[in-house]
Amino acid sequence: MKTEKVDKRQAILDAAEKLFCETGYEGTSTRQIAKESGANMAMINYYFGSKEGVFVEIMNERIAGFTSQLKIINEDKISALEKLHRVIEGYVNRILDNTAFHKMMHRELSLTQRPEMYDKIKDAMSHNMQIIDRIITDGIEDGSFNKVDVRMVIGTIMGTITNIVISPHKVMSCSNFDLNNPKDKKIIKDRAVAHLQDLTKVYLTTKR
Amino acid sequence: MKTEKVDKRQAILDAAEKLFCETGYEGTSTRQIAKESGANMAMINYYFGSKEGVFVEIMNERIAGFTSQLKIINEDKISALEKLHRVIEGYVNRILDNTAFHKMMHRELSLTQRPEMYDKIKDAMSHNMQIIDRIITDGIEDGSFNKVDVRMVIGTIMGTITNIVISPHKVMSCSNFDLNNPKDKKIIKDRAVAHLQDLTKVYLTTKR
DNA sequence: GGAAGTTAATCAATCGTTTGATTAATTTTG
DNA sequence: CAAAATTAATCAAACGATTGATTAACTTCC
């Protein structure tokens, strides 16, 4: 039997993330977090100072593991389209492997309050956005891509993926389908990648 | 001067919607709603029974004014592409004219709790989705559209618009820009429509 | 005068946080 | 090495503030 001796700090983070995802930040009480994690309530403030401290810590850890996947792609000696397609593949995979977190991030982003978090998320994303922008812009400048509204294209790619995460039932017409089921997730991942790669290829490279 | 004699009931609904949009349902207190609307706290329960009653009422009213804009378009004797482009125009306009509500709707949709609301929103959207699905499918069947992943295309259209509402700063590189400013809103509306119409035209009708 | 509208005051419950005490683990000291 | 001192981790209990809701008295208006 695996030892029960995991540190409470991590248990609190795990429980909090799960609860924040399910019921939102305001909708989750410190007592729930304590109960779910098996830690005493005071431990939350002992480790993180406050409830918001827990939230910030979750965000920071996630965002830390978020960066620098794109940089490698961008430095490869491949065509702009291939770069973009790798980015799409990477994005779909990462986001659909962390649907709960991305729902939460999205939710908090849509709130006017907690501006520090808003800025933090925004900064983390805008860096990635710049890289994608660079890839597409390079493609346009070297003549392999059509002249398009670059920011809108990026919005389309990201919006499509987010849309799948938040309303998977829309995509999968069948109702008895679960994003947590690895089988179903694989299916929808492949569909999303195929669609977005096809869409961008046609839209960006069709001569007209 | 416009008379101050507006009924409190509506004032409560207006204030609540604004606050729910800004700070979320859980993040908004009944006292805030009372203060913002100029009504006494007890009026909330007098008119709507409870805080949740206010929320449900807002959603019901909005969803009621949500339906059957698309039906007319679908019955017009125009090409599938023209239909789709009118749908896009209608969608962009409605959503960007009600950004606050759509943020709120989106947020509630991403929460596990309040399943009745989830189903209600889902049903309201799925009807419109069916109409769009029909338009695209018809276009495919009569040979004017390429064979594509229809649900994914719809997800792309809706996701793109939602993405603009939630992260307008992503699209508009300039920072001092406000979706509430009618001037800025017009600009982004036009850009969104132009992008989506161009994208769908190229993707759906390019021979390949 | 009576129904509808409105108010301030109050309710129990829950919120996030803090407290003081206790145990477990680690370091210092003789 | 072992006793003493120190630190880290954990706990139950309680804090004041705020929550959504309700009461009962008071206006307003037909």
Coordinates of C-alpha atoms (C1' of nucleotides) in Angstrom, one line a residue:
Chain A
M1 CA 0.0 0.0 0.0
K2 CA 1.2 3.4 -1.0
T3 CA 2.0 5.5 2.1
E4 CA -0.5 8.1 3.2
K5 CA 2.3 10.5 4.1
V6 CA 1.9 13.1 1.4
D7 CA 2.5 16.6 2.4
K8 CA -0.6 18.7 3.2
R9 CA 0.7 21.7 1.3
Q10 CA 0.3 19.8 -2.0
A11 CA -2.9 18.3 -0.8
I12 CA -4.4 21.7 -0.2
L13 CA -3.3 22.9 -3.7
D14 CA -4.8 19.9 -5.3
A15 CA -8.1 20.1 -3.5
A16 CA -8.3 23.8 -4.0
E17 CA -7.7 23.5 -7.7
K18 CA -10.3 20.8 -8.0
L19 CA -12.9 22.9 -6.1
F20 CA -12.1 26.2 -7.8
C21 CA -12.6 24.5 -11.1
E22 CA -15.9 22.9 -10.0
T23 CA -17.6 25.8 -8.1
G24 CA -15.4 28.8 -8.8
Y25 CA -13.2 30.9 -6.5
E26 CA -16.0 32.7 -4.6
G27 CA -18.1 29.5 -4.6
T28 CA -15.4 27.6 -2.8
S29 CA -15.0 28.0 1.0
T30 CA -11.8 27.5 2.9
R31 CA -13.7 24.9 5.0
Q32 CA -14.4 22.9 1.8
I33 CA -10.8 23.1 0.8
A34 CA -9.7 21.9 4.3
K35 CA -12.2 19.0 4.3
E36 CA -11.4 17.9 0.7
S37 CA -7.6 18.0 1.4
G38 CA -7.8 16.4 4.8
A39 CA -5.9 19.3 6.2
N40 CA -6.9 21.6 9.0
M41 CA -8.4 24.9 8.1
A42 CA -5.5 26.8 9.6
M43 CA -3.0 25.1 7.4
I44 CA -4.4 27.1 4.4
N45 CA -3.3 30.4 6.0
Y46 CA -0.2 28.8 7.5
Y47 CA 1.1 27.8 4.1
F48 CA -0.4 30.4 1.7
G49 CA -1.4 33.3 3.9
S50 CA -4.9 33.5 2.6
K51 CA -7.4 31.9 0.3
E52 CA -6.3 34.2 -2.5
G53 CA -2.7 33.1 -1.8
V54 CA -3.8 29.5 -2.6
F55 CA -5.3 30.7 -5.9
V56 CA -2.3 32.7 -6.8
E57 CA 0.0 29.8 -6.1
I58 CA -2.1 27.4 -8.3
M59 CA -2.0 29.9 -11.1
N60 CA 1.7 30.6 -10.8
E61 CA 2.6 26.9 -10.9
R62 CA 0.5 26.3 -13.9
I63 CA 1.7 29.3 -15.8
A64 CA 5.3 28.3 -15.0
G65 CA 4.8 25.0 -16.8
F66 CA 3.0 26.8 -19.6
T67 CA 5.9 28.7 -21.3
S68 CA 8.7 27.8 -23.6
Q69 CA 7.1 25.0 -25.4
L70 CA 6.5 27.3 -28.3
K71 CA 10.0 28.8 -28.4
I72 CA 11.5 25.4 -29.5
I73 CA 9.0 25.1 -32.3
N74 CA 9.7 28.6 -33.5
E75 CA 13.4 27.9 -33.8
D76 CA 13.0 24.8 -35.9
K77 CA 14.0 25.0 -39.5
I78 CA 10.6 24.2 -40.9
S79 CA 8.1 26.1 -43.0
A80 CA 5.7 28.6 -41.4
L81 CA 2.8 26.3 -42.0
E82 CA 4.5 23.4 -40.3
K83 CA 5.4 25.6 -37.3
L84 CA 1.8 26.7 -37.0
H85 CA 0.5 23.2 -37.3
R86 CA 2.8 22.1 -34.5
V87 CA 1.6 25.0 -32.4
I88 CA -2.0 23.9 -32.9
E89 CA -1.1 20.3 -32.0
G90 CA 0.7 21.5 -28.9
Y91 CA -2.1 23.8 -27.9
V92 CA -4.9 21.3 -28.4
N93 CA -3.0 18.7 -26.4
R94 CA -2.1 20.9 -23.5
I95 CA -5.5 22.5 -23.1
L96 CA -7.5 19.3 -23.5
D97 CA -5.2 17.6 -21.0
N98 CA -6.0 20.3 -18.4
T99 CA -9.6 21.2 -19.2
A100 CA -10.6 21.9 -15.6
F101 CA -7.8 24.4 -15.1
H102 CA -8.5 26.1 -18.4
K103 CA -12.1 26.5 -17.5
M104 CA -11.1 28.1 -14.3
M105 CA -8.6 30.4 -16.0
H106 CA -11.1 31.4 -18.5
R107 CA -13.7 32.1 -15.8
E108 CA -11.4 34.3 -13.8
L109 CA -10.3 36.1 -16.9
S110 CA -13.9 37.2 -17.5
L111 CA -14.2 38.8 -14.1
T112 CA -13.4 42.4 -13.6
Q113 CA -12.2 41.8 -10.1
R114 CA -8.8 40.3 -9.2
P115 CA -6.9 42.6 -11.6
E116 CA -3.5 41.2 -10.6
M117 CA -4.5 37.7 -11.7
Y118 CA -6.0 39.2 -14.9
D119 CA -2.7 40.8 -15.7
K120 CA -0.7 37.7 -14.8
I121 CA -2.8 35.5 -17.1
K122 CA -2.8 38.1 -19.8
D123 CA 0.9 38.5 -19.7
A124 CA 1.5 34.8 -19.8
M125 CA -0.8 34.4 -22.8
S126 CA 0.4 37.5 -24.7
H127 CA 3.9 36.1 -24.7
N128 CA 2.7 33.0 -26.4
M129 CA 0.5 35.1 -28.7
Q130 CA 3.5 37.1 -29.8
I131 CA 5.3 33.9 -30.9
I132 CA 2.3 32.7 -32.9
D133 CA 2.0 36.2 -34.3
R134 CA 5.6 36.1 -35.4
I135 CA 5.1 32.7 -37.1
I136 CA 2.1 33.9 -39.2
T137 CA 3.6 37.3 -39.9
D138 CA 6.8 35.6 -41.2
G139 CA 4.7 33.4 -43.4
I140 CA 3.0 36.4 -44.8
E141 CA 6.2 38.3 -45.4
D142 CA 8.0 35.4 -47.2
G143 CA 4.9 35.0 -49.4
S144 CA 3.9 31.6 -48.3
F145 CA 0.8 32.9 -46.4
N146 CA -2.0 35.1 -47.7
K147 CA -2.4 38.6 -46.1
V148 CA -4.8 38.0 -43.3
D149 CA -5.9 39.6 -40.0
V150 CA -3.3 37.9 -37.9
R151 CA -4.8 38.6 -34.5
M152 CA -8.2 37.4 -35.7
V153 CA -6.7 34.2 -37.0
I154 CA -5.0 33.6 -33.6
G155 CA -8.3 34.4 -31.9
T156 CA -10.0 31.8 -34.1
I157 CA -7.5 29.1 -33.3
M158 CA -7.6 29.8 -29.5
G159 CA -11.4 30.4 -29.5
T160 CA -12.1 27.2 -31.3
I161 CA -10.1 25.2 -28.7
T162 CA -11.6 27.0 -25.8
N163 CA -15.1 26.5 -27.3
I164 CA -14.5 22.7 -27.3
V165 CA -13.4 22.7 -23.7
I166 CA -16.3 24.7 -22.5
S167 CA -19.1 23.2 -24.7
P168 CA -17.9 19.8 -25.8
H169 CA -21.5 18.7 -26.2
K170 CA -21.7 21.2 -29.1
V171 CA -19.1 19.4 -31.0
M172 CA -20.0 15.8 -30.2
S173 CA -23.6 15.5 -31.2
C174 CA -23.9 12.3 -29.2
S175 CA -24.8 13.1 -25.7
N176 CA -23.3 10.3 -23.7
F177 CA -19.8 11.5 -24.1
D178 CA -17.2 12.5 -21.5
L179 CA -14.1 14.6 -21.9
N180 CA -12.6 12.8 -18.9
N181 CA -12.9 9.6 -20.7
P182 CA -9.5 9.1 -22.3
K183 CA -11.0 7.4 -25.3
D184 CA -13.4 10.3 -26.0
K185 CA -10.7 12.8 -25.3
K186 CA -8.4 11.3 -27.9
I187 CA -11.2 11.4 -30.5
I188 CA -12.0 15.0 -29.9
K189 CA -8.3 16.0 -29.8
D190 CA -7.7 14.4 -33.2
R191 CA -10.8 16.0 -34.6
A192 CA -9.8 19.4 -33.3
V193 CA -6.3 19.2 -34.6
A194 CA -7.4 17.9 -38.0
H195 CA -10.0 20.7 -38.3
L196 CA -7.7 23.5 -37.3
Q197 CA -4.8 22.3 -39.4
D198 CA -7.1 21.9 -42.4
L199 CA -8.7 25.3 -41.8
T200 CA -5.4 27.2 -41.4
K201 CA -3.8 25.4 -44.4
V202 CA -6.7 26.3 -46.7
Y203 CA -7.2 29.8 -45.4
L204 CA -3.6 30.8 -45.2
T205 CA -2.2 29.2 -48.3
T206 CA -4.9 29.0 -50.9
K207 CA -4.0 31.2 -53.9
R208 CA -6.7 33.7 -54.8
Chain B
M1 CA -35.0 65.7 -16.9
K2 CA -36.1 62.1 -17.2
T3 CA -38.4 61.1 -14.4
E4 CA -36.8 59.1 -11.6
K5 CA -40.0 57.0 -11.3
V6 CA -38.7 53.8 -12.8
D7 CA -39.9 50.7 -11.1
K8 CA -37.6 49.1 -8.7
R9 CA -38.1 45.7 -10.1
Q10 CA -36.4 46.6 -13.3
A11 CA -33.8 48.6 -11.4
I12 CA -32.9 45.5 -9.4
L13 CA -32.6 43.3 -12.5
D14 CA -30.4 45.9 -14.3
A15 CA -28.1 46.3 -11.3
A16 CA -27.9 42.6 -10.6
E17 CA -27.0 41.9 -14.2
K18 CA -24.3 44.5 -14.2
L19 CA -22.9 43.2 -10.9
F20 CA -23.1 39.5 -11.8
C21 CA -21.2 40.3 -15.0
E22 CA -18.5 42.2 -13.2
T23 CA -18.0 40.1 -10.1
G24 CA -19.8 36.9 -10.7
Y25 CA -22.8 35.4 -9.0
E26 CA -21.1 34.3 -5.8
G27 CA -19.0 37.4 -5.8
T28 CA -22.1 39.7 -5.7
S29 CA -24.0 40.2 -2.5
T30 CA -27.7 41.1 -2.2
R31 CA -26.6 44.3 -0.4
Q32 CA -24.6 45.4 -3.3
I33 CA -27.5 44.8 -5.6
A34 CA -29.8 46.8 -3.3
K35 CA -27.3 49.6 -3.1
E36 CA -26.6 49.7 -6.8
S37 CA -30.3 49.6 -7.7
G38 CA -31.4 52.1 -5.1
A39 CA -33.8 49.6 -3.7
N40 CA -34.1 48.2 -0.3
M41 CA -32.6 44.8 0.3
A42 CA -36.0 43.2 1.1
M43 CA -37.3 44.2 -2.3
I44 CA -35.1 41.6 -3.9
N45 CA -36.9 38.8 -2.1
Y46 CA -40.2 40.6 -2.4
Y47 CA -40.0 40.5 -6.2
F48 CA -37.9 37.5 -6.9
G49 CA -38.0 35.4 -3.8
S50 CA -34.3 35.0 -3.6
K51 CA -30.9 36.0 -5.0
E52 CA -31.0 33.0 -7.3
G53 CA -34.5 34.1 -8.4
V54 CA -33.0 37.3 -9.7
F55 CA -30.4 35.4 -11.6
V56 CA -32.9 33.0 -13.1
E57 CA -35.1 35.9 -14.1
I58 CA -32.2 37.7 -15.9
M59 CA -31.3 34.5 -17.7
N60 CA -34.9 33.8 -18.7
E61 CA -35.5 37.3 -20.1
R62 CA -32.3 37.2 -22.0
I63 CA -32.8 33.8 -23.4
A64 CA -36.4 34.7 -24.4
G65 CA -35.1 37.5 -26.6
F66 CA -32.4 35.2 -27.9
T67 CA -34.3 32.9 -30.1
S68 CA -35.6 32.9 -33.7
Q69 CA -33.6 35.7 -35.2
L70 CA -32.1 33.0 -37.4
K71 CA -35.2 31.4 -38.7
I72 CA -35.9 34.3 -41.0
I73 CA -32.5 34.2 -42.5
N74 CA -32.8 30.5 -43.1
E75 CA -36.0 30.8 -45.2
D76 CA -34.6 33.4 -47.5
K77 CA -34.0 32.4 -51.1
I78 CA -30.3 33.0 -51.0
S79 CA -27.2 30.9 -51.3
A80 CA -25.9 28.9 -48.4
L81 CA -22.9 31.1 -48.2
E82 CA -25.0 34.3 -48.0
K83 CA -27.1 32.7 -45.3
L84 CA -24.1 31.8 -43.3
H85 CA -22.6 35.3 -43.7
R86 CA -25.9 36.9 -42.5
V87 CA -25.8 34.5 -39.5
I88 CA -22.2 35.6 -38.7
E89 CA -23.2 39.2 -39.0
G90 CA -26.2 38.7 -36.7
Y91 CA -24.2 36.8 -34.2
V92 CA -21.3 39.2 -34.0
N93 CA -23.7 42.1 -33.5
R94 CA -25.9 40.5 -30.9
I95 CA -23.0 39.2 -28.8
L96 CA -20.9 42.3 -29.0
D97 CA -24.0 44.4 -28.1
N98 CA -24.4 42.3 -25.0
T99 CA -20.8 41.5 -23.9
A100 CA -21.5 41.7 -20.2
F101 CA -24.3 39.2 -20.4
H102 CA -22.4 36.8 -22.6
K103 CA -19.5 36.9 -20.3
M104 CA -21.8 35.9 -17.5
M105 CA -23.5 33.2 -19.5
H106 CA -20.2 31.8 -20.5
R107 CA -19.0 31.8 -16.9
E108 CA -22.1 30.0 -15.7
L109 CA -21.7 27.5 -18.5
S110 CA -18.3 26.6 -17.2
L111 CA -19.5 25.9 -13.7
T112 CA -20.6 22.4 -12.6
Q113 CA -23.1 23.9 -10.2
R114 CA -26.5 25.2 -11.2
P115 CA -27.2 22.4 -13.7
E116 CA -30.7 23.8 -14.5
M117 CA -29.1 26.9 -15.9
Y118 CA -26.6 24.9 -17.8
D119 CA -29.3 22.9 -19.5
K120 CA -31.4 26.0 -20.1
I121 CA -28.5 27.8 -21.8
K122 CA -27.5 24.7 -23.7
D123 CA -31.0 24.2 -25.0
A124 CA -31.2 27.9 -26.1
M125 CA -28.0 27.6 -28.0
S126 CA -28.5 24.1 -29.4
H127 CA -31.5 25.3 -31.3
N128 CA -29.5 28.0 -33.1
M129 CA -26.8 25.6 -33.6
Q130 CA -29.1 23.3 -35.4
I131 CA -30.1 26.0 -37.8
I132 CA -26.5 26.8 -38.6
D133 CA -25.8 23.1 -39.0
R134 CA -28.6 22.9 -41.4
I135 CA -27.3 25.8 -43.5
I136 CA -23.8 24.4 -43.8
T137 CA -25.0 20.8 -44.4
D138 CA -27.3 22.0 -47.1
G139 CA -24.4 23.8 -48.7
I140 CA -22.4 20.7 -48.6
E141 CA -25.2 18.6 -50.1
D142 CA -25.9 20.9 -53.0
G143 CA -22.2 21.0 -53.8
S144 CA -21.5 24.6 -53.1
F145 CA -19.6 23.9 -49.9
N146 CA -16.6 21.5 -49.4
K147 CA -17.0 18.5 -47.1
V148 CA -16.0 19.8 -43.7
D149 CA -16.4 19.0 -40.0
V150 CA -19.6 21.0 -39.6
R151 CA -19.7 21.1 -35.8
M152 CA -16.1 22.1 -35.7
V153 CA -16.8 24.9 -38.1
I154 CA -19.6 26.1 -36.0
G155 CA -17.4 25.9 -32.9
T156 CA -14.8 28.0 -34.8
I157 CA -17.3 30.7 -35.6
M158 CA -18.7 30.9 -32.1
G159 CA -15.4 30.4 -30.4
T160 CA -13.9 33.3 -32.4
I161 CA -16.6 35.7 -31.3
T162 CA -16.5 34.5 -27.7
N163 CA -12.8 34.9 -27.7
I164 CA -13.1 38.5 -28.8
V165 CA -15.6 39.3 -26.1
I166 CA -13.5 37.8 -23.3
S167 CA -10.1 38.9 -24.4
P168 CA -10.5 41.9 -26.7
H169 CA -7.0 43.1 -25.8
K170 CA -5.7 40.1 -27.6
V171 CA -7.2 41.3 -30.9
M172 CA -6.6 45.0 -30.5
S173 CA -3.0 45.3 -30.0
C174 CA -3.4 48.8 -28.7
S175 CA -4.0 48.8 -25.0
N176 CA -6.2 51.9 -24.5
F177 CA -9.2 50.4 -26.0
D178 CA -12.7 49.9 -24.6
L179 CA -15.4 47.6 -25.8
N180 CA -17.9 49.9 -24.1
N181 CA -16.8 52.7 -26.4
P182 CA -19.2 52.6 -29.3
K183 CA -16.5 53.8 -31.7
D184 CA -14.1 51.0 -30.7
K185 CA -17.0 48.5 -30.7
K186 CA -17.9 49.3 -34.2
I187 CA -14.3 48.8 -35.3
I188 CA -14.0 45.4 -33.7
K189 CA -17.4 44.3 -35.0
D190 CA -16.4 45.1 -38.5
R191 CA -13.1 43.4 -38.2
A192 CA -14.7 40.3 -36.7
V193 CA -17.4 40.1 -39.4
A194 CA -14.9 40.6 -42.2
H195 CA -12.5 38.0 -40.8
L196 CA -15.2 35.3 -40.2
Q197 CA -16.9 35.9 -43.6
D198 CA -13.6 35.8 -45.4
L199 CA -12.5 32.7 -43.5
T200 CA -15.7 30.8 -44.1
K201 CA -15.8 31.8 -47.7
V202 CA -12.3 30.6 -48.4
Y203 CA -12.5 27.5 -46.3
L204 CA -16.0 26.3 -47.4
T205 CA -15.9 27.2 -51.1
T206 CA -12.3 26.9 -52.3
K207 CA -12.1 24.1 -54.9
R208 CA -9.3 21.7 -54.0
Chain C
dG1 C1' -59.4 51.3 4.0
dG2 C1' -56.9 47.9 2.1
dA3 C1' -53.7 46.1 -1.2
dA4 C1' -49.1 47.0 -2.9
dG5 C1' -44.8 48.9 -2.2
dT6 C1' -41.1 50.2 0.9
dT7 C1' -38.4 50.5 4.9
dA8 C1' -35.0 49.7 9.0
dA9 C1' -34.0 46.2 12.0
dT10 C1' -32.9 41.7 12.9
dC11 C1' -32.2 36.6 12.1
dA12 C1' -29.3 32.4 11.9
dA13 C1' -25.7 30.7 9.1
dT14 C1' -21.5 31.0 7.0
dC15 C1' -17.6 33.4 5.6
dG16 C1' -12.1 34.0 5.8
dT17 C1' -9.0 34.5 9.3
dT18 C1' -6.7 34.2 13.8
dT19 C1' -5.7 32.4 18.1
dG20 C1' -3.3 29.6 21.8
dA21 C1' -2.1 25.1 22.7
dT22 C1' 0.0 20.7 21.4
dT23 C1' 2.6 17.4 19.1
dA24 C1' 6.5 16.0 16.0
dA25 C1' 10.8 16.9 14.2
dT26 C1' 15.2 19.1 14.2
dT27 C1' 19.2 21.5 16.1
dT28 C1' 22.0 23.0 19.8
dT29 C1' 24.5 22.2 23.7
dG30 C1' 27.0 20.0 27.7
Chain D
dC1 C1' 25.1 10.4 23.2
dA2 C1' 21.4 12.5 25.5
dA3 C1' 19.2 16.4 27.5
dA4 C1' 17.7 20.9 26.3
dA5 C1' 16.2 24.3 23.2
dT6 C1' 14.2 25.6 19.0
dT7 C1' 11.5 25.1 14.9
dA8 C1' 7.8 23.3 12.0
dA9 C1' 3.4 21.3 11.6
dT10 C1' -1.1 20.5 13.2
dC11 C1' -5.2 21.1 15.8
dA12 C1' -9.9 22.7 17.9
dA13 C1' -12.0 26.7 19.0
dA14 C1' -13.3 31.1 18.4
dC15 C1' -13.1 35.8 16.2
dG16 C1' -15.6 39.7 13.9
dA17 C1' -17.6 40.5 9.6
dT18 C1' -20.7 39.4 6.0
dT19 C1' -24.0 36.5 3.9
dG20 C1' -29.1 35.7 2.2
dA21 C1' -33.3 36.0 4.2
dT22 C1' -37.2 37.5 7.1
dT23 C1' -39.8 40.2 10.1
dA24 C1' -43.0 43.9 11.4
dA25 C1' -43.9 48.5 11.0
dC26 C1' -44.7 52.3 7.9
dT27 C1' -46.0 54.8 3.2
dT28 C1' -48.2 55.3 -0.9
dC29 C1' -51.9 55.1 -3.8
dC30 C1' -56.3 53.6 -5.8

